[in-house]
Amino acid sequence: MVNIEYNKSITEYTTFGVPVSSNYFFAFSSVQELKSVLANNLVKDEKKLILGGGSNMLFTKNFDGIVLKNEINGIEIISENNAEVILKVGAGENWHDFVIYCVEKGWGGIENLSLIPGSVGASPMQNIGAYGVEIKDVFVELEAFNLETKKIEIFDNTTCKFGYRESIFKNSHKDKYIITSVTYKLSKNPVFNTSYGAIENQLNEMGISELSVKAISDAVIAIRSSKLPDPKEIGNAGSFFKNPIITKEKFEKLQAKFSNIANYPQADGTVKIAAGWLIDQLGWKGKTYDGYGVHKNQALVLVNYSKSNGKDIYDLSTNILNSVKEKYNIELEREVNIY
Ligand code: FAD
Ligand code: NAP
């Protein structure tokens, strides 16, 4: 029997924790269960929203449709040799638990992505990234259920169209496919990436001289725990905005006016600007309104201290976007998925 819930609060299923509900809710743990609910007359024509860990979404209103929570679990070793291991992982697995599973085995590639909240199934959605590593670096393929044809399709690195915090699933295929499993290739002889951000300092502080995937994962966990608001304590969805990538010409004009603008030249000649720096310069960091605001240490992170309305948080993000556009002539993009 298909156990569909009605008029369900989904507040606790999202890390922002705004008060919100959906007409229908169903948690599935297999493709078979998914097919059964989609064939159900009550909901088959309803709008569908796929929910993982709810750590990259903001609801500005109740959801008029069915929320489908992905709980497909399982980690399967597809192949293994002396150099690498290929793993197929259920989309409902917790991302950080999967990272720790690999770290404990000494398999390298995703240690820099420790402590990112959410599910395995959402990892390709925005090609999750941190400390110089992106999911595309270890990605082999994924299986996704096409909501229209009701068939499973396979996407590889090329067909996923990965970009900076982007993929086809965040664009043309949004809400049209349900990712059911992701296959990754990890290394048994990893090349460590410690050059980014505060990793090296943290390793020194921890007195670590011999690198290992475990040491890097521990360092990343320590940095993130000290800097980022824990969604269990303060509602948030991580970085609300993406770092803008602009042309060299535009960057040079900006730098002439704002000499200390935080920037990172990219291999293709474009320049990444730290959105947090722009927002901080405009005095937004730490601004608090009625129960929500901008985090005191992280200008990129919008926070919900109480059960604030998602629309108010969204409007704050619009005010930030407008002020950045006015002063720097840069159009920031929201990274968080708005519903
Ligand atoms: P959800 O929020 O549930 O969903 C996000 C989007 O993906 C929605 O549009 C949803 O419909 C869709 N979706 C989810 N699952 C599926 C599926 N199986 N099939 C199809 N569509 C699906 N992100 C980074 O990239 N790097 C970071 O370092 C990082 N740090 C963060 C730190 C904090 C404190 C927080 C709160 C968030 C952070 N994030 C970061 C953002 C977020 O954790 C990631 O984007 C994560 O991958 C979202 O996973 P989720 O399962 O919670 O997705
Ligand atoms: P940070 O290390 O203080 O760096 C600030 C910004 O500068 C980051 O946005 C980062 O870009 C960029 N940067 C730093 N060193 C760089 C380098 N060597 N080359 C290119 N770009 C560089 O950032 P943080 O806020 O503490 O976050 C640390 C990492 O976790 C970052 O990679 C960040 O993306 C990730 N993170 C992501 C989220 C999210 O929700 N998406 C939330 C928290 C943290 P990038 O962001 O492009 O890496």
Short mmCIF file of C-alpha atoms and ligand atoms in Angstrom, two decimals:
data_model
loop_
_atom_site.label_atom_id
_atom_site.label_comp_id
_atom_site.label_asym_id
_atom_site.label_seq_id
_atom_site.Cartn_x
_atom_site.Cartn_y
_atom_site.Cartn_z
CA MET A 1 0.00 0.00 0.00
CA VAL A 2 1.24 3.49 -0.85
CA ASN A 3 1.42 5.57 2.34
CA ILE A 4 0.88 9.12 1.09
CA GLU A 5 0.67 11.78 3.80
CA TYR A 6 -1.60 14.83 3.41
CA ASN A 7 -1.10 18.46 4.36
CA LYS A 8 2.31 17.64 5.75
CA SER A 9 4.63 20.09 7.51
CA ILE A 10 8.03 19.94 5.80
CA THR A 11 9.70 22.48 8.08
CA GLU A 12 11.82 19.83 9.83
CA TYR A 13 12.92 18.33 6.50
CA THR A 14 14.77 21.49 5.50
CA THR A 15 17.80 23.07 7.14
CA PHE A 16 16.35 26.60 6.80
CA GLY A 17 13.44 25.52 8.98
CA VAL A 18 10.91 28.01 7.63
CA PRO A 19 7.28 27.12 8.44
CA VAL A 20 5.91 25.44 5.33
CA SER A 21 3.78 22.49 4.30
CA SER A 22 2.97 20.48 1.18
CA ASN A 23 -0.35 19.09 -0.04
CA TYR A 24 1.12 15.59 -0.21
CA PHE A 25 4.31 13.89 0.98
CA PHE A 26 5.79 10.49 0.23
CA ALA A 27 9.13 8.96 1.21
CA PHE A 28 10.34 6.21 -1.15
CA SER A 29 13.16 3.75 -0.62
CA SER A 30 13.16 2.03 -4.02
CA VAL A 31 12.41 2.79 -7.65
CA GLN A 32 9.48 0.36 -7.36
CA GLU A 33 7.93 2.43 -4.56
CA LEU A 34 8.50 5.57 -6.60
CA LYS A 35 6.71 4.03 -9.59
CA SER A 36 3.78 3.00 -7.37
CA VAL A 37 3.24 6.50 -6.00
CA LEU A 38 3.54 8.08 -9.43
CA ALA A 39 0.82 5.75 -10.71
CA ASN A 40 -1.52 6.67 -7.84
CA ASN A 41 -4.60 8.52 -9.15
CA LEU A 42 -4.66 10.93 -6.22
CA VAL A 43 -1.26 12.44 -6.94
CA LYS A 44 -0.24 11.46 -10.46
CA ASP A 45 -1.12 14.89 -11.88
CA GLU A 46 0.25 16.87 -8.92
CA LYS A 47 3.35 19.03 -9.20
CA LYS A 48 6.40 17.09 -7.95
CA LEU A 49 9.31 18.23 -5.82
CA ILE A 50 12.26 15.97 -5.03
CA LEU A 51 13.63 16.30 -1.54
CA GLY A 52 16.99 15.05 -0.30
CA GLY A 53 18.35 16.51 2.93
CA GLY A 54 16.64 19.88 2.32
CA SER A 55 19.94 21.75 2.82
CA ASN A 56 19.90 23.75 -0.39
CA MET A 57 16.34 25.02 -0.60
CA LEU A 58 14.23 27.90 0.61
CA PHE A 59 10.44 27.75 0.55
CA THR A 60 8.73 31.12 0.16
CA LYS A 61 5.25 29.56 0.26
CA ASN A 62 3.52 26.24 0.88
CA PHE A 63 4.18 23.64 -1.81
CA ASP A 64 1.11 23.00 -3.92
CA GLY A 65 1.88 19.43 -4.95
CA ILE A 66 3.64 16.30 -3.74
CA VAL A 67 7.05 16.25 -2.08
CA LEU A 68 8.93 13.03 -2.88
CA LYS A 69 11.63 12.33 -0.31
CA ASN A 70 14.42 10.17 -1.61
CA GLU A 71 15.42 7.44 0.85
CA ILE A 72 17.06 4.97 -1.55
CA ASN A 73 20.04 3.62 0.36
CA GLY A 74 22.97 1.27 -0.22
CA ILE A 75 26.65 1.38 -1.15
CA GLU A 76 27.83 -1.17 -3.71
CA ILE A 77 31.40 -1.76 -4.86
CA ILE A 78 31.19 -2.16 -8.62
CA SER A 79 34.89 -2.84 -9.23
CA GLU A 80 38.18 -2.50 -7.42
CA ASN A 81 41.88 -2.91 -8.20
CA ASN A 82 45.16 -1.75 -6.62
CA ALA A 83 44.71 1.79 -7.87
CA GLU A 84 41.01 2.61 -7.60
CA VAL A 85 37.57 1.64 -6.49
CA ILE A 86 34.25 2.31 -8.21
CA LEU A 87 31.19 2.64 -5.99
CA LYS A 88 27.50 2.92 -6.81
CA VAL A 89 25.65 4.73 -4.05
CA GLY A 90 21.92 5.06 -3.36
CA ALA A 91 20.74 8.66 -3.79
CA GLY A 92 19.18 8.75 -0.31
CA GLU A 93 22.47 8.04 1.49
CA ASN A 94 23.74 10.89 3.64
CA TRP A 95 26.63 12.60 1.83
CA HIS A 96 28.89 13.13 4.83
CA ASP A 97 28.35 9.54 6.07
CA PHE A 98 29.44 8.33 2.62
CA VAL A 99 32.54 10.57 2.77
CA ILE A 100 33.46 9.14 6.17
CA TYR A 101 32.87 5.56 4.91
CA CYS A 102 35.47 6.24 2.15
CA VAL A 103 37.86 8.14 4.45
CA GLU A 104 37.92 5.23 6.89
CA LYS A 105 38.92 2.88 4.05
CA GLY A 106 41.65 5.33 2.95
CA TRP A 107 40.01 5.97 -0.44
CA GLY A 108 40.78 9.46 -1.66
CA GLY A 109 38.97 12.05 -3.75
CA ILE A 110 36.16 13.41 -1.61
CA GLU A 111 37.91 14.15 1.71
CA ASN A 112 37.84 17.91 0.93
CA LEU A 113 34.05 17.59 0.64
CA SER A 114 33.63 16.45 4.26
CA LEU A 115 30.75 17.82 6.32
CA ILE A 116 28.66 19.09 3.41
CA PRO A 117 25.08 18.44 4.49
CA GLY A 118 22.55 16.66 2.32
CA SER A 119 22.19 13.53 0.25
CA VAL A 120 24.29 11.66 -2.30
CA GLY A 121 21.52 12.16 -4.88
CA ALA A 122 21.83 15.94 -4.69
CA SER A 123 25.63 15.93 -5.03
CA PRO A 124 25.55 16.16 -8.86
CA MET A 125 22.68 18.69 -8.79
CA GLN A 126 25.00 21.62 -8.28
CA ASN A 127 28.28 19.72 -8.72
CA ILE A 128 28.96 20.26 -5.00
CA GLY A 129 32.32 21.79 -4.30
CA ALA A 130 34.58 22.91 -1.48
CA TYR A 131 38.29 23.52 -0.94
CA GLY A 132 39.21 23.15 -4.59
CA VAL A 133 37.41 19.84 -5.23
CA GLU A 134 34.16 19.29 -7.10
CA ILE A 135 32.05 16.18 -7.42
CA LYS A 136 32.74 16.07 -11.15
CA ASP A 137 36.37 15.15 -10.30
CA VAL A 138 35.28 11.72 -9.00
CA PHE A 139 32.01 11.29 -10.88
CA VAL A 140 31.47 8.31 -13.21
CA GLU A 141 27.73 8.30 -13.94
CA LEU A 142 24.31 8.54 -12.38
CA GLU A 143 20.95 6.88 -12.85
CA ALA A 144 17.93 9.13 -13.00
CA PHE A 145 14.23 8.38 -13.27
CA ASN A 146 12.58 10.42 -16.02
CA LEU A 147 9.27 11.64 -14.57
CA GLU A 148 7.71 11.89 -18.02
CA THR A 149 8.73 8.59 -19.63
CA LYS A 150 8.92 6.75 -16.24
CA LYS A 151 12.19 5.19 -17.42
CA ILE A 152 15.67 5.18 -15.90
CA GLU A 153 18.32 7.05 -17.90
CA ILE A 154 22.09 7.12 -17.43
CA PHE A 155 24.04 10.39 -17.45
CA ASP A 156 27.84 10.60 -17.60
CA ASN A 157 30.19 13.51 -16.91
CA THR A 158 29.50 15.09 -20.31
CA THR A 159 25.72 14.72 -20.33
CA CYS A 160 25.47 16.12 -16.77
CA LYS A 161 26.92 19.40 -18.15
CA PHE A 162 28.72 20.16 -14.91
CA GLY A 163 29.82 23.73 -14.27
CA TYR A 164 30.64 25.89 -11.25
CA ARG A 165 27.84 24.87 -8.81
CA GLU A 166 25.83 23.85 -11.89
CA SER A 167 24.59 20.84 -13.82
CA ILE A 168 21.84 20.03 -16.29
CA PHE A 169 19.69 18.98 -13.30
CA LYS A 170 19.75 22.53 -11.90
CA ASN A 171 18.76 23.92 -15.30
CA SER A 172 16.78 22.33 -18.16
CA HIS A 173 16.21 19.00 -16.29
CA LYS A 174 15.16 20.60 -12.98
CA ASP A 175 12.21 18.77 -11.34
CA LYS A 176 12.00 16.48 -14.42
CA TYR A 177 14.33 13.71 -13.22
CA ILE A 178 14.83 11.93 -9.92
CA ILE A 179 18.43 10.87 -9.41
CA THR A 180 18.29 7.37 -7.90
CA SER A 181 22.00 6.45 -7.66
CA VAL A 182 25.40 8.00 -8.26
CA THR A 183 28.61 6.16 -9.20
CA TYR A 184 31.99 7.57 -8.13
CA LYS A 185 35.60 6.58 -8.77
CA LEU A 186 37.93 6.97 -5.77
CA SER A 187 41.68 6.54 -5.61
CA LYS A 188 43.74 4.20 -3.49
CA ASN A 189 46.82 6.38 -4.16
CA PRO A 190 45.28 9.81 -3.73
CA VAL A 191 46.84 13.10 -4.72
CA PHE A 192 46.12 15.45 -1.84
CA ASN A 193 44.77 18.94 -2.37
CA THR A 194 45.68 21.12 0.61
CA SER A 195 46.47 24.40 -1.11
CA TYR A 196 43.01 25.88 -0.76
CA GLY A 197 41.72 28.15 1.97
CA ALA A 198 42.74 27.37 5.52
CA ILE A 199 43.56 23.63 5.12
CA GLU A 200 47.35 23.92 5.43
CA ASN A 201 47.15 26.20 8.49
CA GLN A 202 44.68 23.84 10.09
CA LEU A 203 46.92 20.81 9.44
CA ASN A 204 49.83 22.68 11.05
CA GLU A 205 47.70 23.66 14.01
CA MET A 206 46.69 20.03 14.44
CA GLY A 207 50.38 19.03 14.33
CA ILE A 208 49.89 16.79 11.29
CA SER A 209 53.01 16.29 9.18
CA GLU A 210 52.03 13.11 7.32
CA LEU A 211 49.16 13.66 4.93
CA SER A 212 46.33 11.17 4.64
CA VAL A 213 42.70 11.34 3.52
CA LYS A 214 41.75 11.10 7.20
CA ALA A 215 44.00 14.04 8.18
CA ILE A 216 42.53 16.24 5.44
CA SER A 217 38.97 15.23 6.28
CA ASP A 218 39.63 16.01 9.97
CA ALA A 219 41.10 19.41 9.05
CA VAL A 220 38.14 20.28 6.82
CA ILE A 221 35.69 19.20 9.53
CA ALA A 222 37.53 21.36 12.10
CA ILE A 223 37.54 24.46 9.86
CA ARG A 224 33.91 24.08 8.84
CA SER A 225 32.73 23.44 12.40
CA SER A 226 34.46 26.59 13.60
CA LYS A 227 33.21 28.87 10.79
CA LEU A 228 29.81 27.76 9.59
CA PRO A 229 26.52 27.92 11.46
CA ASP A 230 25.29 24.42 12.32
CA PRO A 231 21.81 24.08 10.76
CA LYS A 232 20.73 22.09 13.83
CA GLU A 233 21.20 25.29 15.84
CA ILE A 234 20.64 28.11 13.33
CA GLY A 235 18.54 27.62 10.20
CA ASN A 236 20.50 28.16 6.96
CA ALA A 237 21.24 26.58 3.58
CA GLY A 238 24.96 27.34 3.35
CA SER A 239 26.08 29.92 0.81
CA PHE A 240 22.99 31.71 -0.45
CA PHE A 241 24.79 33.18 -3.49
CA LYS A 242 27.29 31.83 -5.99
CA ASN A 243 30.64 33.49 -6.48
CA PRO A 244 30.33 35.46 -9.74
CA ILE A 245 32.75 34.70 -12.57
CA ILE A 246 33.44 37.73 -14.75
CA THR A 247 35.57 38.60 -17.75
CA LYS A 248 39.15 39.82 -17.26
CA GLU A 249 38.21 43.18 -18.83
CA LYS A 250 35.34 43.73 -16.42
CA PHE A 251 37.55 42.66 -13.52
CA GLU A 252 40.30 45.12 -14.46
CA LYS A 253 37.79 47.98 -14.52
CA LEU A 254 36.49 46.98 -11.10
CA GLN A 255 39.97 46.57 -9.66
CA ALA A 256 40.86 50.09 -10.82
CA LYS A 257 38.03 51.35 -8.59
CA PHE A 258 38.24 48.81 -5.74
CA SER A 259 41.89 47.86 -5.49
CA ASN A 260 41.50 45.19 -2.77
CA ILE A 261 38.59 43.31 -4.39
CA ALA A 262 38.89 39.59 -3.47
CA ASN A 263 39.51 37.69 -6.70
CA TYR A 264 40.70 34.35 -8.03
CA PRO A 265 41.86 34.19 -11.69
CA GLN A 266 40.53 31.07 -13.46
CA ALA A 267 42.38 28.83 -15.92
CA ASP A 268 40.20 30.04 -18.82
CA GLY A 269 41.13 33.70 -18.27
CA THR A 270 37.95 34.67 -16.41
CA VAL A 271 38.08 35.88 -12.81
CA LYS A 272 36.09 34.57 -9.83
CA ILE A 273 35.08 37.25 -7.35
CA ALA A 274 34.36 36.29 -3.73
CA ALA A 275 30.66 37.18 -3.36
CA GLY A 276 31.11 37.18 0.42
CA TRP A 277 33.63 40.01 0.10
CA LEU A 278 31.23 42.14 -1.99
CA ILE A 279 28.37 41.60 0.47
CA ASP A 280 30.62 42.26 3.46
CA GLN A 281 31.88 45.54 1.96
CA LEU A 282 28.30 46.72 1.69
CA GLY A 283 27.80 46.25 5.42
CA TRP A 284 25.35 43.33 5.29
CA LYS A 285 27.35 40.92 7.46
CA GLY A 286 25.64 40.40 10.83
CA LYS A 287 22.53 42.43 9.92
CA THR A 288 19.59 40.98 11.81
CA TYR A 289 15.91 41.61 11.27
CA ASP A 290 12.92 40.02 12.94
CA GLY A 291 14.38 36.54 13.52
CA TYR A 292 16.46 36.29 10.35
CA GLY A 293 19.43 37.99 8.75
CA VAL A 294 22.99 37.64 7.45
CA HIS A 295 25.33 35.47 9.51
CA LYS A 296 27.78 37.38 11.67
CA ASN A 297 30.88 35.56 10.38
CA GLN A 298 29.80 34.56 6.87
CA ALA A 299 28.28 37.23 4.64
CA LEU A 300 27.30 34.57 2.08
CA VAL A 301 25.08 32.73 4.53
CA LEU A 302 21.54 33.93 5.27
CA VAL A 303 20.18 32.65 8.56
CA ASN A 304 16.86 31.95 10.21
CA TYR A 305 17.14 32.35 14.00
CA SER A 306 13.48 31.65 14.72
CA LYS A 307 10.70 30.31 12.52
CA SER A 308 10.89 33.27 10.13
CA ASN A 309 8.96 33.39 6.91
CA GLY A 310 10.81 32.21 3.78
CA LYS A 311 9.45 35.16 1.80
CA ASP A 312 11.16 37.61 4.20
CA ILE A 313 14.48 35.79 3.78
CA TYR A 314 14.00 35.79 0.01
CA ASP A 315 13.26 39.55 0.04
CA LEU A 316 16.45 40.12 2.05
CA SER A 317 18.38 38.23 -0.63
CA THR A 318 16.83 40.50 -3.29
CA ASN A 319 17.93 43.60 -1.36
CA ILE A 320 21.47 42.20 -1.17
CA LEU A 321 21.46 41.40 -4.92
CA ASN A 322 20.28 44.93 -5.74
CA SER A 323 22.88 46.63 -3.57
CA VAL A 324 25.72 44.55 -5.09
CA LYS A 325 24.45 45.37 -8.58
CA GLU A 326 24.26 49.07 -7.76
CA LYS A 327 27.76 49.40 -6.30
CA TYR A 328 29.76 46.84 -8.31
CA ASN A 329 27.60 46.31 -11.42
CA ILE A 330 27.72 42.56 -10.75
CA GLU A 331 24.58 40.42 -10.84
CA LEU A 332 24.88 37.82 -8.11
CA GLU A 333 22.99 34.57 -8.62
CA ARG A 334 21.22 32.69 -5.87
CA GLU A 335 22.78 29.27 -5.27
CA VAL A 336 19.91 28.07 -3.08
CA ASN A 337 16.90 26.54 -4.88
CA ILE A 338 13.83 28.72 -4.32
CA TYR A 339 10.34 27.20 -4.14
P1 FAD B 1 18.04 19.35 -1.20
O1 FAD B 1 18.16 20.65 -0.49
O2 FAD B 1 17.08 18.37 -0.65
O3 FAD B 1 17.71 19.62 -2.73
C1 FAD B 1 18.43 20.58 -3.45
C2 FAD B 1 17.92 20.58 -4.90
O4 FAD B 1 18.22 19.33 -5.49
C3 FAD B 1 16.40 20.71 -5.00
O5 FAD B 1 16.10 21.42 -6.17
C4 FAD B 1 15.91 19.28 -5.09
O6 FAD B 1 14.66 19.16 -5.73
C5 FAD B 1 17.03 18.64 -5.88
N1 FAD B 1 17.25 17.22 -5.56
C6 FAD B 1 17.58 16.70 -4.35
N2 FAD B 1 17.74 15.39 -4.44
C7 FAD B 1 17.50 15.07 -5.73
C8 FAD B 1 17.48 13.84 -6.47
N3 FAD B 1 17.75 12.66 -5.89
N4 FAD B 1 17.17 13.88 -7.79
C9 FAD B 1 16.90 15.06 -8.41
N5 FAD B 1 16.89 16.23 -7.77
C10 FAD B 1 17.19 16.24 -6.45
N6 FAD B 1 27.12 22.99 -1.08
C11 FAD B 1 28.30 22.90 -1.72
O7 FAD B 1 28.34 22.69 -2.94
N7 FAD B 1 29.49 23.03 -1.05
C12 FAD B 1 29.54 23.25 0.29
O8 FAD B 1 30.61 23.34 0.85
C13 FAD B 1 28.31 23.37 0.99
N8 FAD B 1 28.30 23.64 2.32
C14 FAD B 1 27.11 23.78 2.97
C15 FAD B 1 27.13 24.06 4.35
C16 FAD B 1 25.95 24.20 5.06
C17 FAD B 1 25.98 24.52 6.52
C18 FAD B 1 24.71 24.04 4.39
C19 FAD B 1 23.41 24.13 5.14
C20 FAD B 1 24.67 23.76 3.03
C21 FAD B 1 25.88 23.64 2.31
N9 FAD B 1 25.90 23.36 0.92
C22 FAD B 1 27.10 23.23 0.26
C23 FAD B 1 24.64 23.23 0.17
C24 FAD B 1 24.02 21.81 0.22
O9 FAD B 1 24.41 21.12 1.37
C25 FAD B 1 24.40 20.98 -0.99
O10 FAD B 1 24.03 21.62 -2.17
C26 FAD B 1 23.77 19.58 -0.96
O11 FAD B 1 24.23 18.80 -2.04
C27 FAD B 1 22.24 19.61 -0.98
O12 FAD B 1 21.80 18.29 -0.74
P2 FAD B 1 20.34 17.98 -0.24
O13 FAD B 1 20.15 16.51 -0.28
O14 FAD B 1 20.11 18.62 1.09
O15 FAD B 1 19.49 18.69 -1.35
P1 NAP B 2 37.21 30.68 2.21
O1 NAP B 2 38.20 29.57 2.29
O2 NAP B 2 37.19 31.74 3.28
O3 NAP B 2 37.32 31.39 0.79
C1 NAP B 2 36.42 32.47 0.43
C2 NAP B 2 36.06 32.33 -1.03
O4 NAP B 2 37.24 32.44 -1.80
C3 NAP B 2 35.45 30.99 -1.33
O5 NAP B 2 34.16 31.24 -1.80
C4 NAP B 2 36.35 30.33 -2.36
O6 NAP B 2 35.67 30.01 -3.58
C5 NAP B 2 37.38 31.38 -2.71
N1 NAP B 2 38.74 30.81 -2.60
C6 NAP B 2 39.47 30.63 -1.48
N2 NAP B 2 40.68 30.11 -1.79
C7 NAP B 2 40.69 29.93 -3.12
C8 NAP B 2 41.65 29.44 -4.05
N3 NAP B 2 42.86 29.02 -3.65
N4 NAP B 2 41.32 29.39 -5.35
C9 NAP B 2 40.13 29.79 -5.77
N5 NAP B 2 39.16 30.27 -4.95
C10 NAP B 2 39.45 30.37 -3.65
O7 NAP B 2 35.73 30.08 2.08
P2 NAP B 2 34.74 29.50 3.16
O8 NAP B 2 33.53 30.33 3.13
O9 NAP B 2 35.44 29.22 4.46
O10 NAP B 2 34.38 28.11 2.50
C11 NAP B 2 35.36 27.12 2.34
C12 NAP B 2 34.98 26.19 1.21
O11 NAP B 2 33.73 25.56 1.51
C13 NAP B 2 34.79 26.92 -0.11
O12 NAP B 2 35.26 26.11 -1.15
C14 NAP B 2 33.28 27.10 -0.21
O13 NAP B 2 32.80 27.09 -1.54
C15 NAP B 2 32.77 25.86 0.54
N6 NAP B 2 31.46 26.17 1.17
C16 NAP B 2 30.37 26.16 0.37
C17 NAP B 2 29.12 26.42 0.90
C18 NAP B 2 27.90 26.33 0.04
O14 NAP B 2 26.80 26.31 0.55
N7 NAP B 2 28.06 26.25 -1.27
C19 NAP B 2 28.99 26.72 2.25
C20 NAP B 2 30.14 26.77 3.02
C21 NAP B 2 31.38 26.50 2.47
P3 NAP B 2 34.81 28.68 -3.78
O15 NAP B 2 33.56 28.90 -2.99
O16 NAP B 2 34.59 28.69 -5.25
O17 NAP B 2 35.58 27.51 -3.33
#
